[in-house]
Amino acid sequence: MRKLGNSKALISLISVIFILLFSMAMTGCAGHYNIPIVDVTATPPDIVQKIPLNVAILITDQMENYTFTGQANESSMYGTYTFPFGQMIKKNVFDILSPAFNKAVLVKGKPYPQDIDAILIPKVEKFQHWYDSAGAFKGKALAKISIKLAVYDMKGMPVWEGIISSPKVGKIYSMSGNEFLEATGSVAAESVVAALQEAAKVITSSREI
């Protein structure tokens, strides 16, 4: 049984390596990939009770331009990938989190609107992505992310913070052209959306706010 399990694992590893090598050849890249922003549906979760606060969601220019560079399958043999997470978060955070509060605005910094009670700051805490085989000439991109949310009062004192993780998100792609880059961008964006959706539910159930 152990030999059979090891054989399956070896076959899976070989398949993943083949998929990525084929993708590299098709894209003409030398081991580094800039992942595109992919539009995904960002539906806010159902909120039972809003938090009675007016919040400013702070996305500074530095945060908006934030990128994450890492390795697939946590191994350098699969190349390195750069994800524009700052833009992904800015694109989705307001639509998903604003329904959780009495009022929300998106700001880049001071001065804040006079009726604001608290500042909410999102930050990428951890991200992982990897590839697996999905049959003949097909691969599967997978990802998961953890986002830290911190809420401060107008004096800068912390009110609440939490790290919220997305479930594992996957998408199958065929080995033709740039499909694996689109699939990677899609699962990255979907993981951001899923983490923010979960964050909205977590923060509205918190007794600290």
GROMACS .gro file of C-alpha atoms in nm:
model
  209
    1MET     CA    1   0.000   0.000   0.000
    2ARG     CA    2   0.285   0.239   0.081
    3LYS     CA    3   0.451   0.176  -0.257
    4LEU     CA    4   0.122   0.243  -0.434
    5GLY     CA    5   0.075   0.568  -0.244
    6ASN     CA    6   0.432   0.676  -0.318
    7SER     CA    7   0.385   0.594  -0.687
    8LYS     CA    8   0.070   0.806  -0.706
    9ALA     CA    9   0.247   1.095  -0.535
   10LEU     CA   10   0.540   1.066  -0.778
   11ILE     CA   11   0.309   1.060  -1.078
   12SER     CA   12   0.125   1.365  -0.947
   13LEU     CA   13   0.453   1.552  -0.893
   14ILE     CA   14   0.576   1.465  -1.242
   15SER     CA   15   0.244   1.581  -1.388
   16VAL     CA   16   0.264   1.915  -1.208
   17ILE     CA   17   0.623   1.970  -1.322
   18PHE     CA   18   0.526   1.884  -1.679
   19ILE     CA   19   0.229   2.121  -1.666
   20LEU     CA   20   0.442   2.410  -1.542
   21LEU     CA   21   0.727   2.343  -1.784
   22PHE     CA   22   0.478   2.334  -2.068
   23SER     CA   23   0.320   2.658  -1.947
   24MET     CA   24   0.662   2.823  -1.923
   25ALA     CA   25   0.739   2.721  -2.279
   26MET     CA   26   0.406   2.855  -2.402
   27THR     CA   27   0.441   3.192  -2.227
   28GLY     CA   28   0.807   3.233  -2.308
   29CYS     CA   29   0.885   3.347  -1.952
   30ALA     CA   30   1.206   3.259  -1.770
   31GLY     CA   31   1.065   3.151  -1.437
   32HIS     CA   32   0.904   3.476  -1.320
   33TYR     CA   33   0.538   3.562  -1.378
   34ASN     CA   34   0.342   3.882  -1.322
   35ILE     CA   35  -0.007   3.766  -1.237
   36PRO     CA   36  -0.290   3.967  -1.396
   37ILE     CA   37  -0.589   4.111  -1.211
   38VAL     CA   38  -0.895   3.902  -1.296
   39ASP     CA   39  -1.250   4.024  -1.239
   40VAL     CA   40  -1.447   3.798  -1.006
   41THR     CA   41  -1.789   3.833  -0.846
   42ALA     CA   42  -1.761   4.013  -0.511
   43THR     CA   43  -2.097   3.960  -0.343
   44PRO     CA   44  -2.120   4.084   0.018
   45PRO     CA   45  -2.247   3.826   0.267
   46ASP     CA   46  -2.586   3.860   0.434
   47ILE     CA   47  -2.542   4.084   0.738
   48VAL     CA   48  -2.784   4.018   1.023
   49GLN     CA   49  -2.700   4.334   1.217
   50LYS     CA   50  -2.483   4.626   1.109
   51ILE     CA   51  -2.213   4.764   1.337
   52PRO     CA   52  -2.333   5.112   1.447
   53LEU     CA   53  -2.013   5.287   1.340
   54ASN     CA   54  -1.907   5.512   1.057
   55VAL     CA   55  -1.574   5.376   0.934
   56ALA     CA   56  -1.306   5.488   0.693
   57ILE     CA   57  -1.144   5.197   0.509
   58LEU     CA   58  -0.785   5.310   0.472
   59ILE     CA   59  -0.607   5.212   0.151
   60THR     CA   60  -0.293   5.425   0.123
   61ASP     CA   61  -0.104   5.460  -0.204
   62GLN     CA   62   0.157   5.226  -0.058
   63MET     CA   63  -0.107   4.965   0.020
   64GLU     CA   64  -0.270   5.000  -0.321
   65ASN     CA   65   0.068   4.938  -0.487
   66TYR     CA   66   0.150   4.643  -0.261
   67THR     CA   67   0.260   4.328  -0.443
   68PHE     CA   68   0.343   3.986  -0.310
   69THR     CA   69   0.616   3.777  -0.472
   70GLY     CA   70   0.637   3.410  -0.384
   71GLN     CA   71   0.689   3.061  -0.514
   72ALA     CA   72   0.434   2.807  -0.628
   73ASN     CA   73   0.416   2.485  -0.428
   74GLU     CA   74   0.661   2.656  -0.188
   75SER     CA   75   0.947   2.552  -0.413
   76SER     CA   76   1.177   2.760  -0.635
   77MET     CA   77   1.166   2.487  -0.903
   78TYR     CA   78   0.821   2.615  -1.005
   79GLY     CA   79   0.933   2.974  -1.058
   80THR     CA   80   0.832   3.295  -0.881
   81TYR     CA   81   0.506   3.484  -0.911
   82THR     CA   82   0.414   3.845  -0.834
   83PHE     CA   83   0.055   3.921  -0.732
   84PRO     CA   84  -0.094   4.275  -0.725
   85PHE     CA   85  -0.278   4.218  -0.397
   86GLY     CA   86  -0.304   4.586  -0.311
   87GLN     CA   87  -0.513   4.649  -0.622
   88MET     CA   88  -0.715   4.330  -0.565
   89ILE     CA   89  -0.802   4.437  -0.211
   90LYS     CA   90  -0.889   4.794  -0.312
   91LYS     CA   91  -1.110   4.662  -0.591
   92ASN     CA   92  -1.319   4.446  -0.355
   93VAL     CA   93  -1.289   4.565   0.005
   94PHE     CA   94  -1.546   4.845  -0.004
   95ASP     CA   95  -1.823   4.649  -0.175
   96ILE     CA   96  -1.782   4.356   0.064
   97LEU     CA   97  -1.717   4.527   0.399
   98SER     CA   98  -1.923   4.847   0.374
   99PRO     CA   99  -2.260   4.669   0.434
  100ALA     CA  100  -2.127   4.558   0.774
  101PHE     CA  101  -2.123   4.917   0.905
  102ASN     CA  102  -2.364   5.205   0.945
  103LYS     CA  103  -2.154   5.398   0.694
  104ALA     CA  104  -1.823   5.333   0.519
  105VAL     CA  105  -1.597   5.539   0.297
  106LEU     CA  106  -1.276   5.453   0.117
  107VAL     CA  107  -0.988   5.688   0.197
  108LYS     CA  108  -0.619   5.722   0.114
  109GLY     CA  109  -0.527   5.903   0.435
  110LYS     CA  110  -0.592   6.216   0.638
  111PRO     CA  111  -0.792   6.431   0.666
  112TYR     CA  112  -1.074   6.189   0.744
  113PRO     CA  113  -1.440   6.290   0.711
  114GLN     CA  114  -1.569   6.454   1.028
  115ASP     CA  115  -1.840   6.196   1.096
  116ILE     CA  116  -1.598   5.899   1.100
  117ASP     CA  117  -1.581   5.695   1.423
  118ALA     CA  118  -1.309   5.443   1.336
  119ILE     CA  119  -1.042   5.349   1.083
  120LEU     CA  120  -1.028   5.001   0.929
  121ILE     CA  121  -0.701   4.882   0.774
  122PRO     CA  122  -0.669   4.558   0.570
  123LYS     CA  123  -0.336   4.383   0.518
  124VAL     CA  124  -0.221   4.059   0.355
  125GLU     CA  125  -0.093   3.830   0.627
  126LYS     CA  126  -0.013   3.513   0.433
  127PHE     CA  127  -0.066   3.372   0.084
  128GLN     CA  128  -0.004   3.032  -0.069
  129HIS     CA  129  -0.062   2.903  -0.417
  130TRP     CA  130   0.018   2.579  -0.587
  131TYR     CA  131  -0.056   2.365  -0.890
  132ASP     CA  132  -0.183   2.014  -0.936
  133SER     CA  133  -0.264   1.791  -1.231
  134ALA     CA  134  -0.625   1.769  -1.348
  135GLY     CA  135  -0.615   1.510  -1.623
  136ALA     CA  136  -0.467   1.497  -1.972
  137PHE     CA  137  -0.319   1.832  -2.073
  138LYS     CA  138  -0.499   2.008  -1.789
  139GLY     CA  139  -0.376   2.161  -1.466
  140LYS     CA  140  -0.537   2.306  -1.159
  141ALA     CA  141  -0.434   2.630  -0.991
  142LEU     CA  142  -0.510   2.654  -0.619
  143ALA     CA  143  -0.472   2.931  -0.363
  144LYS     CA  144  -0.560   3.045  -0.014
  145ILE     CA  145  -0.498   3.372   0.165
  146SER     CA  146  -0.509   3.518   0.515
  147ILE     CA  147  -0.600   3.885   0.554
  148LYS     CA  148  -0.552   4.085   0.872
  149LEU     CA  149  -0.809   4.349   0.955
  150ALA     CA  150  -0.740   4.610   1.223
  151VAL     CA  151  -0.985   4.867   1.354
  152TYR     CA  152  -0.863   5.181   1.536
  153ASP     CA  153  -1.052   5.462   1.705
  154MET     CA  154  -0.984   5.822   1.606
  155LYS     CA  155  -0.710   5.850   1.868
  156GLY     CA  156  -0.521   5.563   1.706
  157MET     CA  157  -0.603   5.311   1.979
  158PRO     CA  158  -0.672   4.954   1.862
  159VAL     CA  159  -1.035   4.850   1.894
  160TRP     CA  160  -1.037   4.514   1.716
  161GLU     CA  161  -0.815   4.302   1.498
  162GLY     CA  162  -0.838   3.960   1.346
  163ILE     CA  163  -0.676   3.736   1.086
  164ILE     CA  164  -0.927   3.578   0.854
  165SER     CA  165  -0.842   3.301   0.608
  166SER     CA  166  -1.013   3.203   0.288
  167PRO     CA  167  -1.097   2.844   0.203
  168LYS     CA  168  -0.889   2.673  -0.061
  169VAL     CA  169  -0.988   2.803  -0.406
  170GLY     CA  170  -0.917   2.611  -0.726
  171LYS     CA  171  -0.960   2.648  -1.100
  172ILE     CA  172  -0.886   2.404  -1.383
  173TYR     CA  173  -0.713   2.528  -1.696
  174SER     CA  174  -0.593   2.377  -2.022
  175MET     CA  175  -0.230   2.397  -2.121
  176SER     CA  176  -0.264   2.644  -2.405
  177GLY     CA  177  -0.139   2.999  -2.427
  178ASN     CA  178  -0.164   3.202  -2.107
  179GLU     CA  179  -0.450   3.007  -1.950
  180PHE     CA  180  -0.247   2.910  -1.645
  181LEU     CA  181  -0.172   3.277  -1.572
  182GLU     CA  182  -0.541   3.367  -1.598
  183ALA     CA  183  -0.630   3.073  -1.373
  184THR     CA  184  -0.368   3.180  -1.119
  185GLY     CA  185  -0.498   3.537  -1.121
  186SER     CA  186  -0.853   3.409  -1.085
  187VAL     CA  187  -0.786   3.192  -0.778
  188ALA     CA  188  -0.583   3.471  -0.617
  189ALA     CA  189  -0.869   3.720  -0.664
  190GLU     CA  190  -1.130   3.467  -0.552
  191SER     CA  191  -0.931   3.393  -0.237
  192VAL     CA  192  -0.919   3.766  -0.156
  193VAL     CA  193  -1.295   3.795  -0.204
  194ALA     CA  194  -1.363   3.483   0.004
  195ALA     CA  195  -1.144   3.609   0.291
  196LEU     CA  196  -1.314   3.950   0.289
  197GLN     CA  197  -1.659   3.788   0.284
  198GLU     CA  198  -1.564   3.581   0.587
  199ALA     CA  199  -1.416   3.891   0.752
  200ALA     CA  200  -1.748   4.075   0.720
  201LYS     CA  201  -1.923   3.793   0.904
  202VAL     CA  202  -1.654   3.768   1.170
  203ILE     CA  203  -1.635   4.139   1.246
  204THR     CA  204  -2.012   4.182   1.274
  205SER     CA  205  -2.028   3.897   1.526
  206SER     CA  206  -1.749   4.043   1.740
  207ARG     CA  207  -1.842   4.177   2.084
  208GLU     CA  208  -1.540   4.406   2.093
  209ILE     CA  209  -1.686   4.659   1.848
   0.00000   0.00000   0.00000
